Short mmCIF file of C-alpha atoms in Angstrom, two decimals:
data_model
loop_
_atom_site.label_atom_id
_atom_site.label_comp_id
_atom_site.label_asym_id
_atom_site.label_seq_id
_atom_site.Cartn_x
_atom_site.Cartn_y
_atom_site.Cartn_z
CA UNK A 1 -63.89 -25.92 180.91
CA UNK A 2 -60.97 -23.38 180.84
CA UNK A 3 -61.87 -20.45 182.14
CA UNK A 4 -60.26 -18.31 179.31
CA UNK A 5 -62.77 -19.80 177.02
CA UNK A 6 -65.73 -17.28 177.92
CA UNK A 7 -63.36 -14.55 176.72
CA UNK A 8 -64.20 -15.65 173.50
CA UNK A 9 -67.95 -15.60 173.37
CA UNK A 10 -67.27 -11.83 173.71
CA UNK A 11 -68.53 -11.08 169.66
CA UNK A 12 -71.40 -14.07 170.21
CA UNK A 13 -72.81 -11.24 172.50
CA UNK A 14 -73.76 -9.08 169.52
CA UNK A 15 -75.56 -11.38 168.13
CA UNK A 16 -77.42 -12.34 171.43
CA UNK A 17 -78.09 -8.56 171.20
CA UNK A 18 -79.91 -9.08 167.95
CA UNK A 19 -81.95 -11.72 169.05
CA UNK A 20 -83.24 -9.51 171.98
CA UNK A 21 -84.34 -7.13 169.38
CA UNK A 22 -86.25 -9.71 167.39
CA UNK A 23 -87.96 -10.99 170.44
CA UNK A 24 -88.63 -6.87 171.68
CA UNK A 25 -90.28 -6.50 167.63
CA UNK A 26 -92.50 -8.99 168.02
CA UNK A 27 -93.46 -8.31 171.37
CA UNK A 28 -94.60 -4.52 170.29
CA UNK A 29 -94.91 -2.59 167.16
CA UNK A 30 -93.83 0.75 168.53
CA UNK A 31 -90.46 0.59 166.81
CA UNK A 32 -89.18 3.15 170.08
CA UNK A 33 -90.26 1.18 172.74
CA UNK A 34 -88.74 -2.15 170.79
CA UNK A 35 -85.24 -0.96 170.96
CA UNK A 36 -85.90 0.16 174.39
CA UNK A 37 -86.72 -3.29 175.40
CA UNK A 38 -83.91 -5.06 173.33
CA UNK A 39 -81.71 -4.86 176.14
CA UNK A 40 -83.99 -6.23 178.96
CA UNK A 41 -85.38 -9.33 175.90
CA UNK A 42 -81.99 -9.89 175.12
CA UNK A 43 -80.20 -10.30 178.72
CA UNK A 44 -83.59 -12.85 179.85
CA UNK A 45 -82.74 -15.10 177.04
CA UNK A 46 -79.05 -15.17 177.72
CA UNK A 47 -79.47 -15.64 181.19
CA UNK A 48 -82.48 -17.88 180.69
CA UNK A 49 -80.16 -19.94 178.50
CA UNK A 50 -77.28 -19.70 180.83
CA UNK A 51 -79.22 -20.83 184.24
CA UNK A 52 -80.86 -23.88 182.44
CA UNK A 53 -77.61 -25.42 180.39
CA UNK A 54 -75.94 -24.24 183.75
CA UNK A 55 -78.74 -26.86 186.08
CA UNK A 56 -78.14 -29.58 183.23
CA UNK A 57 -74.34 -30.05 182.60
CA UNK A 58 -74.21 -28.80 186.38
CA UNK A 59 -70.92 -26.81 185.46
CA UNK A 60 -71.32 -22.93 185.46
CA UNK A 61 -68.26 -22.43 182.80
CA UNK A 62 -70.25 -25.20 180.39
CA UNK A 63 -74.29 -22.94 180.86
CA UNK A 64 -72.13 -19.98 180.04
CA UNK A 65 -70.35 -20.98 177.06
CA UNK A 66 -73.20 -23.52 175.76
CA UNK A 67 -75.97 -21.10 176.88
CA UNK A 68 -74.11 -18.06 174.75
CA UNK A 69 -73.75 -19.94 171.87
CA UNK A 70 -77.53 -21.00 171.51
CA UNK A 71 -78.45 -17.41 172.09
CA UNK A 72 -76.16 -16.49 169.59
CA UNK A 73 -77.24 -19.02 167.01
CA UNK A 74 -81.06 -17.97 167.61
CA UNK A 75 -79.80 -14.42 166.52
CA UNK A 76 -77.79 -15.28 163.83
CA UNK A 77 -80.88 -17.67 162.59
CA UNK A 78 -83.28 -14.11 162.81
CA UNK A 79 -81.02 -12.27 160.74
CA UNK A 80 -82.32 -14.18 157.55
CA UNK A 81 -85.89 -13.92 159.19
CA UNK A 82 -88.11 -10.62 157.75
CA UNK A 83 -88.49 -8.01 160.07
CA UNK A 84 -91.88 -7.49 162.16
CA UNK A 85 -93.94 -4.34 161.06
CA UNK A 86 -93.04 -1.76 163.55
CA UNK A 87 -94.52 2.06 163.96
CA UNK A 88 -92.20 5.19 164.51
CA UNK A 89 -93.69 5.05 168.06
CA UNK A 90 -93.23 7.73 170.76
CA UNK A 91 -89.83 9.35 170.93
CA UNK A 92 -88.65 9.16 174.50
CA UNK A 93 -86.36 12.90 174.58
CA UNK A 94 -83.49 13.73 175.99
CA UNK A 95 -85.35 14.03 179.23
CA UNK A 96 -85.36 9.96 179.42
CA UNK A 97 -81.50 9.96 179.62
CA UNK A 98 -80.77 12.89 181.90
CA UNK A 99 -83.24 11.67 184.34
CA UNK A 100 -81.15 8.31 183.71
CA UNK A 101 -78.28 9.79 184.39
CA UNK A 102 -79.56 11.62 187.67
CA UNK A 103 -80.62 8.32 189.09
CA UNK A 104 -77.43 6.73 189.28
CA UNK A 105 -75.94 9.70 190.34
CA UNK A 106 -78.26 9.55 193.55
CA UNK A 107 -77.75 6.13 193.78
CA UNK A 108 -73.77 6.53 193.00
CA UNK A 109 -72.62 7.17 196.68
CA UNK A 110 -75.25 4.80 198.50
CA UNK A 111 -73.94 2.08 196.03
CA UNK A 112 -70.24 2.18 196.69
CA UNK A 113 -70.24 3.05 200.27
CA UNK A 114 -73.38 1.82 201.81
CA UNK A 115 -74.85 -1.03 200.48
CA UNK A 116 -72.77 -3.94 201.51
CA UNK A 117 -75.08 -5.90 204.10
CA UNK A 118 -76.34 -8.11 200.66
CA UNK A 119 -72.45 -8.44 199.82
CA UNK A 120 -71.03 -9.07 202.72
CA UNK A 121 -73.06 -11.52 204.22
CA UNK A 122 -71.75 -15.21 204.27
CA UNK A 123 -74.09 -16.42 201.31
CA UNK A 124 -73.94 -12.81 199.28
CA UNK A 125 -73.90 -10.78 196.56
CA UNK A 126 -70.16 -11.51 196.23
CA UNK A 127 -69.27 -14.72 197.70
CA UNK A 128 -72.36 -16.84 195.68
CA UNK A 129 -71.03 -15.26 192.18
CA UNK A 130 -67.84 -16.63 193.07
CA UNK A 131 -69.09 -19.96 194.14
CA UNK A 132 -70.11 -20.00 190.06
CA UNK A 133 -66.67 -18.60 189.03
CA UNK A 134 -65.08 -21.70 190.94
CA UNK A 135 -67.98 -23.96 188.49
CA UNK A 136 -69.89 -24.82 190.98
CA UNK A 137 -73.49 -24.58 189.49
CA UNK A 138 -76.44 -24.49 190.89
CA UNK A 139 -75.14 -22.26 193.59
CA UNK A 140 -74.74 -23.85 197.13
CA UNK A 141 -75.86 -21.93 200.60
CA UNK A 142 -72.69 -21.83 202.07
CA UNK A 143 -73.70 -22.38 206.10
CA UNK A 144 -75.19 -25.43 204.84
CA UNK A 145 -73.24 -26.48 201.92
CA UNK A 146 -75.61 -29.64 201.44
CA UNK A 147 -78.26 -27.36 200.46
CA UNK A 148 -78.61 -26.33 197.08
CA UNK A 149 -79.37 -22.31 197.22
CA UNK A 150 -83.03 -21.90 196.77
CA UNK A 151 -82.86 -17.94 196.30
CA UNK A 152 -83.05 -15.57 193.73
CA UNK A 153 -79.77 -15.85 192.61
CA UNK A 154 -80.15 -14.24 189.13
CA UNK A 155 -78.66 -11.00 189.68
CA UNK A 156 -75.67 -12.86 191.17
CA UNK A 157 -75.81 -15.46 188.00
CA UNK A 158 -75.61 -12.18 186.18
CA UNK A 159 -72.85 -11.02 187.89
CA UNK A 160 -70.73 -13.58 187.58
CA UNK A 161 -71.18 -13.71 183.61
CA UNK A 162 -70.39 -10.36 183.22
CA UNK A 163 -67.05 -11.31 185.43
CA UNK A 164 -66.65 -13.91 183.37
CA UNK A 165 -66.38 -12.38 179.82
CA UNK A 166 -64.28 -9.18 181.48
CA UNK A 167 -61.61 -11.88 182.58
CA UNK A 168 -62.57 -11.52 186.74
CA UNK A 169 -61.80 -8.33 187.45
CA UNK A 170 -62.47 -8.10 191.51
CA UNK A 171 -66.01 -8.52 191.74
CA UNK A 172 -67.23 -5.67 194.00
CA UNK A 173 -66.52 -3.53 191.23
CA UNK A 174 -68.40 -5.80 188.86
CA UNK A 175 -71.41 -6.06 191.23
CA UNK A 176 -71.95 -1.93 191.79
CA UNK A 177 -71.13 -1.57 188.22
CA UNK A 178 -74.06 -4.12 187.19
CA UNK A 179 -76.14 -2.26 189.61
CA UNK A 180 -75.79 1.60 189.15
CA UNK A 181 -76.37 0.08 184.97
CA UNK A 182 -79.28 -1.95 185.31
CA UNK A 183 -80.48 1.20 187.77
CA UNK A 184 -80.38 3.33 185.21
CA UNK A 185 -81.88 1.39 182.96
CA UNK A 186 -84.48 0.91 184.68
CA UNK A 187 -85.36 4.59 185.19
CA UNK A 188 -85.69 5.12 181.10
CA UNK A 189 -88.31 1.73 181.39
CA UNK A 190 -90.21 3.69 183.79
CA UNK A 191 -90.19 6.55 181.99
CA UNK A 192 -91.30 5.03 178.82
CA UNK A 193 -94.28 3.07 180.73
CA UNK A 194 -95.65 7.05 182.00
CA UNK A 195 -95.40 8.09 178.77
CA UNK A 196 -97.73 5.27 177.55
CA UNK A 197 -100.20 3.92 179.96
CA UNK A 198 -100.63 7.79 181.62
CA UNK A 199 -100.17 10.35 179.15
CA UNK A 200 -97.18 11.87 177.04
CA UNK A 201 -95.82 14.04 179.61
CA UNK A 202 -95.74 11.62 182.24
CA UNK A 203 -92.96 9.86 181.80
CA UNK A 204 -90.82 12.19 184.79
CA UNK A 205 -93.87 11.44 187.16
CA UNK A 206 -93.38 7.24 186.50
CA UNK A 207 -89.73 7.59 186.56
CA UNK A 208 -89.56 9.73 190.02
CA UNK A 209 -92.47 7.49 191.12
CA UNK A 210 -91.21 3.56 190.17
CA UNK A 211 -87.62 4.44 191.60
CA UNK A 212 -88.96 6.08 194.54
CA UNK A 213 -90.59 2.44 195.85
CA UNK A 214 -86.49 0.96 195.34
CA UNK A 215 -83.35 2.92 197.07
CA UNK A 216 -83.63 6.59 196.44
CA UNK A 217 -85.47 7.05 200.13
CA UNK A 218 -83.45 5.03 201.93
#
């Protein structure tokens, strides 16, 4: 598989966007909380898709591009599906996204200067993205090469996608830019799970609360 052919799945992604948001509709009927979810439904099936096609023609480049395109068909198939019933649901507020935004500020620093023990290390956060790169898939532990990596190796499978359809820009930058965004991210899930399971005007406490227990204290 060429490795410029990824480049191309770039537009298949919208429609693996819109079959995230048909899965997120029929998972809830709060219409808010559906969109909110699109992202997180959307980026399991692609990566779903991805890792298994990836384990069966063993070839990274051939899960990615094979993987996309299913996702992408399964989208293109809901668009002449009707849509679930949804309700207007709870608004979230500005409040979601500046406490968002405040959360990968904090983390902003920490991220690019700090954390580099999980990128560093021989089998890492850099070097087992670019064992996929180089279509090796399922990822190998690279002491002992014999060994398939048993590890959870999804965040790296991530990473390497996203270097993937970008053209492989250095992946450092790809793997704290993936990170401060899925950080954020999760920060407006939080918040949305306060507002719901606690009360309305809880969704700062869940927020402060769910990133608290992941790097804010260290």
């Amino acid at each position: 598989m060429n490795p410029a052919v990824p480049l191309t799945l770039l537009p298949a992604l919208l429609l693996v966007f819109r079959a995230g948001r048909v899965l997120a509709g029929w998972a809830t009927g709060d219409r808010v909380l559906a969109r909110l979810l699109t992202p997180a439904c959307a980026l399991a099936l692609w990566l779903l898709s991805v890792h298994v096609l990836g384990l069966w023609t063993q070839s990274f480049w051939l899960g990615l591009f094979v993987g996309t395109t299913l996702v992408a068909a399964l989208g293109l198939g809901s668009l002449f599906l009707e849509p679930p019933d949804e309700e207007p649901g709870l608004p979230l507020g500005w409040g979601a996204f500046l406490a968002a935004a405040l959360a990968v500020a904090l983390l902003l620093g920490m991220e690019l200067r700090y954390f580099v023990w999980d990128e560093n290390l021989i089998t890492g956060h850099l070097s087992i993205p670019l064992q996929m790169l180089n279509g090796i898939y399922p990822p190998h532990h690279l002491t002992f090469s014999i060994y398939e990596l048993r590890y959870h190796y999804g965040f790296d499978l991530l990473n390497a996608c996203v270097a993937a359809l970008l053209g492989q820009p250095p992946m450092r930058g790809v793997v704290h830019g993936v990170t401060l965004a899925l950080w954020g991210y999760l920060a407006l899930l939080a918040w949305a799970l306060g507002q719901r399971l606690i009360a309305p005007r809880a969704g700062p406490i869940s927020a402060a609360c769910c990133l608290l227990s992941g790097g804010v204290p260290f």
